[in-house]
XYZ file of C-alpha atoms in Angstrom:
408
model
C -33.705 0.903 43.765
C -32.155 1.688 40.385
C -34.514 2.526 37.520
C -33.538 -0.676 35.721
C -34.793 -2.780 38.649
C -38.264 -1.240 38.814
C -40.821 -3.991 38.377
C -38.825 -6.661 40.207
C -41.191 -9.040 41.969
C -39.427 -11.091 44.683
C -41.678 -14.125 44.459
C -40.562 -17.368 42.801
C -43.005 -19.044 40.467
C -44.760 -22.269 41.384
C -42.301 -24.182 39.190
C -39.332 -22.647 41.001
C -40.892 -23.389 44.381
C -41.328 -27.019 43.384
C -37.685 -27.218 42.315
C -36.684 -25.576 45.607
C -38.573 -28.166 47.629
C -37.124 -31.017 45.562
C -33.551 -29.761 45.981
C -34.142 -29.096 49.667
C -35.225 -32.706 50.101
C -31.990 -33.918 48.501
C -29.937 -31.549 50.637
C -31.673 -32.688 53.808
C -31.638 -36.434 53.164
C -28.386 -36.933 51.220
C -26.036 -33.966 51.659
C -26.408 -33.067 55.339
C -25.895 -36.579 56.738
C -22.622 -36.858 54.783
C -21.329 -33.305 55.306
C -19.075 -33.854 58.322
C -17.498 -36.987 56.815
C -16.501 -35.323 53.530
C -15.306 -32.213 55.334
C -12.914 -34.414 57.315
C -11.841 -36.413 54.263
C -11.185 -33.304 52.158
C -12.068 -35.217 49.014
C -14.515 -34.801 46.147
C -17.734 -36.606 47.208
C -18.111 -38.717 44.086
C -20.850 -40.946 45.580
C -23.017 -37.882 46.213
C -22.362 -36.562 42.728
C -23.483 -39.956 41.477
C -26.672 -39.802 43.535
C -27.375 -36.304 42.229
C -26.815 -37.478 38.661
C -29.233 -40.374 39.133
C -32.108 -38.047 39.936
C -31.123 -35.454 37.317
C -29.872 -32.845 39.767
C -26.304 -33.017 38.443
C -26.879 -32.874 34.699
C -26.564 -30.596 31.703
C -30.331 -30.562 31.265
C -30.875 -29.308 34.810
C -28.134 -26.662 34.417
C -29.700 -25.332 31.222
C -33.232 -25.481 32.623
C -32.333 -23.444 35.708
C -29.808 -21.116 34.063
C -32.388 -20.004 31.500
C -35.423 -20.202 33.803
C -37.724 -17.301 32.899
C -37.643 -15.333 36.158
C -33.912 -15.731 36.762
C -34.551 -17.142 40.241
C -34.042 -20.822 39.397
C -30.283 -20.874 39.976
C -30.166 -18.737 43.166
C -33.027 -20.671 44.762
C -31.401 -24.005 43.870
C -27.948 -22.925 45.055
C -29.285 -21.623 48.358
C -30.784 -25.024 49.131
C -27.669 -26.971 48.142
C -25.424 -24.769 50.275
C -27.923 -24.917 53.118
C -27.102 -28.624 52.974
C -23.329 -28.137 52.959
C -21.042 -25.648 51.236
C -18.237 -28.051 50.363
C -20.493 -30.698 48.847
C -22.612 -27.949 47.297
C -19.582 -26.506 45.523
C -18.656 -29.943 44.227
C -22.139 -30.143 42.723
C -22.165 -26.665 41.148
C -18.467 -25.978 40.493
C -18.810 -27.167 36.915
C -21.377 -24.425 36.383
C -18.766 -21.643 36.238
C -16.927 -23.360 33.395
C -20.247 -24.089 31.700
C -21.289 -20.447 32.044
C -18.033 -19.346 30.393
C -18.643 -21.629 27.426
C -22.308 -20.618 27.191
C -21.464 -16.929 27.386
C -18.377 -16.746 25.149
C -18.537 -19.792 22.884
C -20.381 -20.381 19.666
C -23.525 -22.548 19.678
C -21.465 -25.337 18.096
C -18.853 -25.125 20.859
C -21.523 -25.175 23.546
C -23.169 -28.209 21.956
C -19.844 -30.034 21.801
C -18.308 -29.229 25.175
C -21.102 -28.742 27.706
C -22.086 -32.442 27.675
C -18.422 -33.328 28.208
C -18.426 -31.330 31.458
C -21.271 -33.247 33.075
C -20.877 -36.745 31.661
C -23.620 -39.300 32.187
C -25.384 -40.965 35.083
C -22.936 -43.875 34.878
C -19.856 -41.724 34.251
C -20.014 -38.370 36.051
C -17.617 -35.686 34.780
C -16.523 -32.231 35.946
C -15.573 -28.917 34.398
C -13.024 -26.375 35.691
C -12.752 -22.634 35.009
C -9.107 -21.578 35.286
C -8.482 -17.848 35.653
C -6.552 -16.968 38.825
C -2.773 -17.179 38.878
C -0.168 -17.175 41.671
C 0.944 -13.613 40.884
C -2.378 -12.215 39.682
C -5.259 -13.050 42.020
C -8.049 -10.543 41.407
C -5.837 -8.596 38.975
C -6.906 -10.120 35.684
C -4.547 -7.755 33.910
C -1.676 -9.615 35.568
C -2.428 -12.951 33.876
C 0.798 -14.436 32.508
C -0.461 -17.668 30.985
C 0.247 -17.297 27.274
C -1.548 -18.655 24.265
C 0.466 -18.516 21.047
C -1.078 -19.193 17.652
C 0.785 -21.636 15.405
C 0.215 -20.354 11.858
C 1.506 -23.580 10.318
C -0.984 -25.891 12.034
C -3.783 -23.583 13.158
C -3.254 -24.793 16.732
C -2.875 -22.766 19.915
C -0.071 -23.531 22.389
C -0.667 -22.663 26.052
C 1.923 -22.268 28.808
C 1.420 -21.093 32.378
C 0.146 -21.936 35.848
C -3.368 -21.426 37.159
C -4.268 -21.550 40.834
C -7.329 -21.804 43.090
C -9.101 -23.755 40.347
C -12.241 -25.562 41.523
C -12.012 -29.103 40.090
C -8.583 -28.182 38.696
C -6.658 -31.182 37.404
C -9.504 -33.660 37.979
C -11.978 -32.065 35.551
C -12.755 -33.632 32.220
C -12.769 -30.217 30.515
C -10.709 -27.201 31.545
C -11.675 -23.697 30.424
C -8.566 -21.514 30.519
C -8.174 -17.741 30.252
C -4.841 -16.799 28.653
C -3.114 -13.769 27.189
C -2.667 -13.652 23.417
C -1.311 -10.084 23.368
C 0.198 -9.053 26.732
C 0.603 -5.408 25.655
C -3.189 -5.029 25.578
C -3.710 -6.237 29.154
C -7.164 -7.704 29.743
C -8.210 -6.673 26.221
C -5.567 -9.001 24.846
C -6.904 -12.115 26.541
C -8.989 -15.012 25.250
C -10.639 -18.120 26.641
C -9.805 -21.648 25.526
C -11.167 -25.147 25.931
C -8.590 -27.774 26.877
C -10.133 -31.131 25.901
C -9.844 -34.213 28.118
C -6.582 -36.104 27.847
C -4.627 -33.203 26.310
C -0.901 -33.635 26.867
C 0.882 -31.048 28.970
C -1.968 -30.224 31.370
C -1.636 -31.668 34.837
C -2.584 -30.963 38.421
C -0.129 -29.078 40.578
C -0.558 -28.486 44.285
C -3.874 -29.525 45.819
C -4.818 -27.008 48.493
C -5.847 -27.994 51.992
C -8.395 -25.375 52.940
C -9.954 -23.713 55.981
C -13.454 -24.447 54.689
C -15.407 -25.901 51.719
C -13.115 -28.877 52.136
C -15.278 -31.348 50.194
C -14.613 -29.261 47.083
C -11.372 -29.953 45.196
C -9.175 -26.862 44.720
C -5.785 -27.102 43.025
C -3.196 -25.593 40.713
C -3.379 -26.404 37.026
C -0.052 -26.483 35.178
C 0.075 -26.030 31.402
C 3.295 -26.980 29.635
C 3.232 -26.680 25.844
C -0.442 -27.600 25.810
C -1.396 -27.807 22.153
C -5.074 -27.510 21.270
C -6.836 -27.149 17.915
C -8.003 -23.742 16.723
C -11.605 -24.809 17.243
C -10.993 -24.704 20.996
C -10.741 -20.902 21.059
C -14.101 -19.793 22.451
C -15.895 -17.593 19.955
C -13.462 -18.384 17.144
C -10.387 -16.646 15.769
C -12.235 -14.268 13.470
C -14.049 -12.704 16.385
C -10.857 -12.573 18.445
C -8.879 -10.898 15.639
C -11.587 -8.253 15.217
C -11.607 -7.553 18.949
C -7.814 -7.281 19.098
C -7.784 -4.955 16.114
C -10.236 -2.615 17.798
C -8.192 -2.707 20.987
C -4.984 -1.831 19.127
C -6.738 1.136 17.560
C -7.701 2.310 21.017
C -11.373 1.561 20.548
C -13.621 -0.204 23.013
C -13.454 -3.906 22.299
C -16.400 -5.148 24.359
C -16.519 -6.744 27.786
C -13.727 -8.977 28.959
C -14.936 -12.580 28.758
C -13.731 -13.639 32.222
C -15.152 -10.504 33.817
C -18.435 -11.094 32.017
C -18.535 -14.628 33.401
C -17.817 -13.423 36.931
C -20.410 -10.641 36.709
C -23.065 -13.073 35.494
C -22.310 -15.539 38.278
C -21.944 -13.124 41.209
C -25.615 -13.506 42.187
C -25.163 -17.283 42.160
C -22.189 -16.989 44.535
C -24.290 -14.689 46.692
C -26.986 -17.387 46.796
C -24.416 -19.887 48.055
C -23.548 -17.515 50.904
C -27.229 -17.019 51.721
C -27.628 -20.790 52.024
C -24.783 -21.056 54.539
C -26.025 -18.053 56.519
C -29.555 -19.440 56.640
C -28.308 -22.831 57.812
C -26.411 -21.207 60.677
C -29.314 -18.949 61.660
C -31.821 -21.815 61.688
C -29.530 -24.023 63.764
C -28.936 -21.251 66.309
C -32.664 -20.439 66.448
C -33.620 -24.051 67.073
C -30.904 -24.382 69.716
C -32.147 -21.245 71.474
C -35.681 -22.691 71.565
C -34.505 -25.861 73.343
C -31.471 -24.922 75.440
C -32.276 -24.040 79.039
C -30.179 -22.052 81.482
C -31.218 -20.479 84.776
C -34.604 -22.152 84.478
C -35.704 -20.843 81.088
C -35.029 -21.184 77.359
C -32.080 -19.061 76.321
C -34.192 -17.697 73.459
C -36.303 -15.883 76.095
C -33.335 -13.658 76.885
C -33.416 -10.379 74.981
C -29.701 -10.648 74.215
C -30.291 -13.890 72.308
C -33.672 -12.945 70.820
C -32.337 -9.625 69.492
C -29.310 -11.355 68.035
C -31.512 -13.900 66.256
C -33.687 -11.049 64.995
C -30.663 -9.374 63.429
C -29.493 -12.676 61.941
C -32.895 -13.355 60.343
C -33.107 -9.803 58.997
C -29.647 -9.872 57.450
C -30.304 -13.210 55.764
C -33.465 -11.812 54.186
C -31.670 -8.641 53.051
C -28.947 -10.706 51.401
C -31.495 -12.969 49.712
C -33.505 -10.060 48.294
C -30.393 -8.374 46.894
C -29.412 -11.706 45.357
C -32.799 -12.279 43.781
C -32.895 -8.734 42.416
C -29.502 -9.116 40.733
C -30.414 -12.536 39.312
C -33.725 -11.188 38.025
C -32.012 -8.199 36.393
C -29.388 -10.407 34.738
C -32.025 -12.758 33.329
C -34.002 -9.859 31.888
C -30.967 -8.266 30.269
C -30.912 -5.252 32.571
C -27.505 -3.632 33.088
C -26.008 -3.556 36.560
C -25.826 0.240 36.457
C -25.240 0.418 40.217
C -23.135 -2.772 40.293
C -26.102 -4.741 41.643
C -24.311 -8.050 41.024
C -21.380 -6.951 43.163
C -23.756 -5.598 45.803
C -25.411 -8.982 46.144
C -22.115 -10.830 46.543
C -20.652 -8.261 48.940
C -23.648 -8.237 51.265
C -24.333 -11.983 51.115
C -20.695 -12.925 51.675
C -20.226 -10.644 54.654
C -23.632 -11.664 56.016
C -22.579 -15.324 55.930
C -19.430 -14.581 57.917
C -21.294 -12.478 60.493
C -24.273 -14.805 60.912
C -22.163 -17.934 61.285
C -20.004 -16.226 63.899
C -23.091 -15.185 65.852
C -24.439 -18.735 65.618
C -21.329 -19.942 67.428
C -21.897 -17.238 70.043
C -25.482 -18.380 70.620
C -24.284 -21.943 71.225
C -21.375 -20.790 73.376
C -18.674 -23.389 73.979
C -20.780 -26.042 72.261
C -20.669 -24.026 69.056
C -16.889 -24.116 69.047
C -16.824 -27.912 68.902
C -17.426 -30.272 66.019
C -20.342 -31.764 67.898
C -22.393 -29.040 66.220
C -22.161 -27.936 62.576
C -21.971 -24.196 63.203
C -18.175 -24.293 63.456
C -18.100 -25.828 59.960
C -20.591 -23.267 58.701
C -18.272 -20.542 60.007
C -15.221 -22.033 58.286
C -17.163 -22.413 55.046
C -18.558 -18.873 55.111
C -15.237 -17.046 54.870
C -14.624 -18.054 51.261
C -17.542 -15.917 50.079
C -15.644 -12.738 50.953
C -12.661 -13.969 48.940
C -13.303 -15.989 45.800
C -14.662 -14.611 42.528
C -13.644 -11.169 43.710
C -12.853 -10.190 47.307
C -15.109 -7.879 49.288
C -12.599 -5.123 48.585
C -12.896 -5.705 44.825
C -16.710 -5.624 45.091
C -16.526 -2.299 46.930
C -14.189 -0.965 44.248
C -16.646 -1.970 41.512
C -19.598 -0.502 43.402
C -17.668 2.678 44.166
C -16.885 3.218 40.501
C -20.514 2.587 39.565
C -22.043 4.993 42.066
C -19.511 7.811 41.613
C -18.819 7.473 37.926
C -15.177 8.076 38.799
C -12.101 5.863 38.224
C -11.813 4.823 41.873
C -8.467 3.102 42.490
């Protein structure tokens, strides 16, 4: 354990445990019964979002309460339960959180107060937010972002042009948060983050992707053609941006990149999503092994199955503990000196893929059919080794942290 993590206590408070049980109840009674239907439909489950809003689960207040919960375990515990219910519906419920985190982390208090409510809407009028970073030619290479933001001196507006891809809620969100280059020669140091208000001309949805998994979550391209937004929509304000660019042009360190900071802060939350899927698959396989009989005995009595379930349970717990540690460190302002955020996502994502595959193996041919949910769990799990930084990117980040060398 790194020195900065000494003192971590992996035990949620009573308040967090109560929230966990409440969210678990919603996942069990509302999300799970609808999971297969919305996976087949490949549509945003608006009725479930509405139900979540009615009880306060999908709301700005709940986001703020859990994001700033004292121990740092509120969000990972909540996300694990939602994704235990279903990954696609879960992502529809929490996808706005990435855009909200970007505004909270990079915007001024006035910007947060103005735009965060617009991302969630009300009980009677549910809204979404979208964080738009990836591009067709960039992927994990944030330095390759080509979307441009040009400042109009005459009006004080910014004009955005480009194409974003793989955007959760892209094109259907009320508020889009867009990362764009303002000075391409500076690479990532020359980028800024912008709010595109609802109804802004020139922003529209491009291709909607039909996906292998998480199919109840909307993923699409976002096209920006001469999108004109007021200067107040630059997160952090122009004065702060100009100072950062000036330092970068002088060759000085200009602070963390806003998009990278958002991703680093949310990696433990993505890890928690993966833990939820892995746990769902393990529990289903365990229960199946307790009931299924072959050759006159429960298949769970066979060492081959029992040992496999033992490994599945152990790996889920390992992933959860790494996730909780990273979330706890982030909440207490401790630096990820050993890339603990990336560690949590790497291990949890690959655990989800492995555990869901083994769950299919435990069920045999039955697990390969849609009569059982483990095939859906397996399809859903793969995304956690890809989005918000592939497993290879996480290893690169960890490698640089542990060696202190510019690993390429």
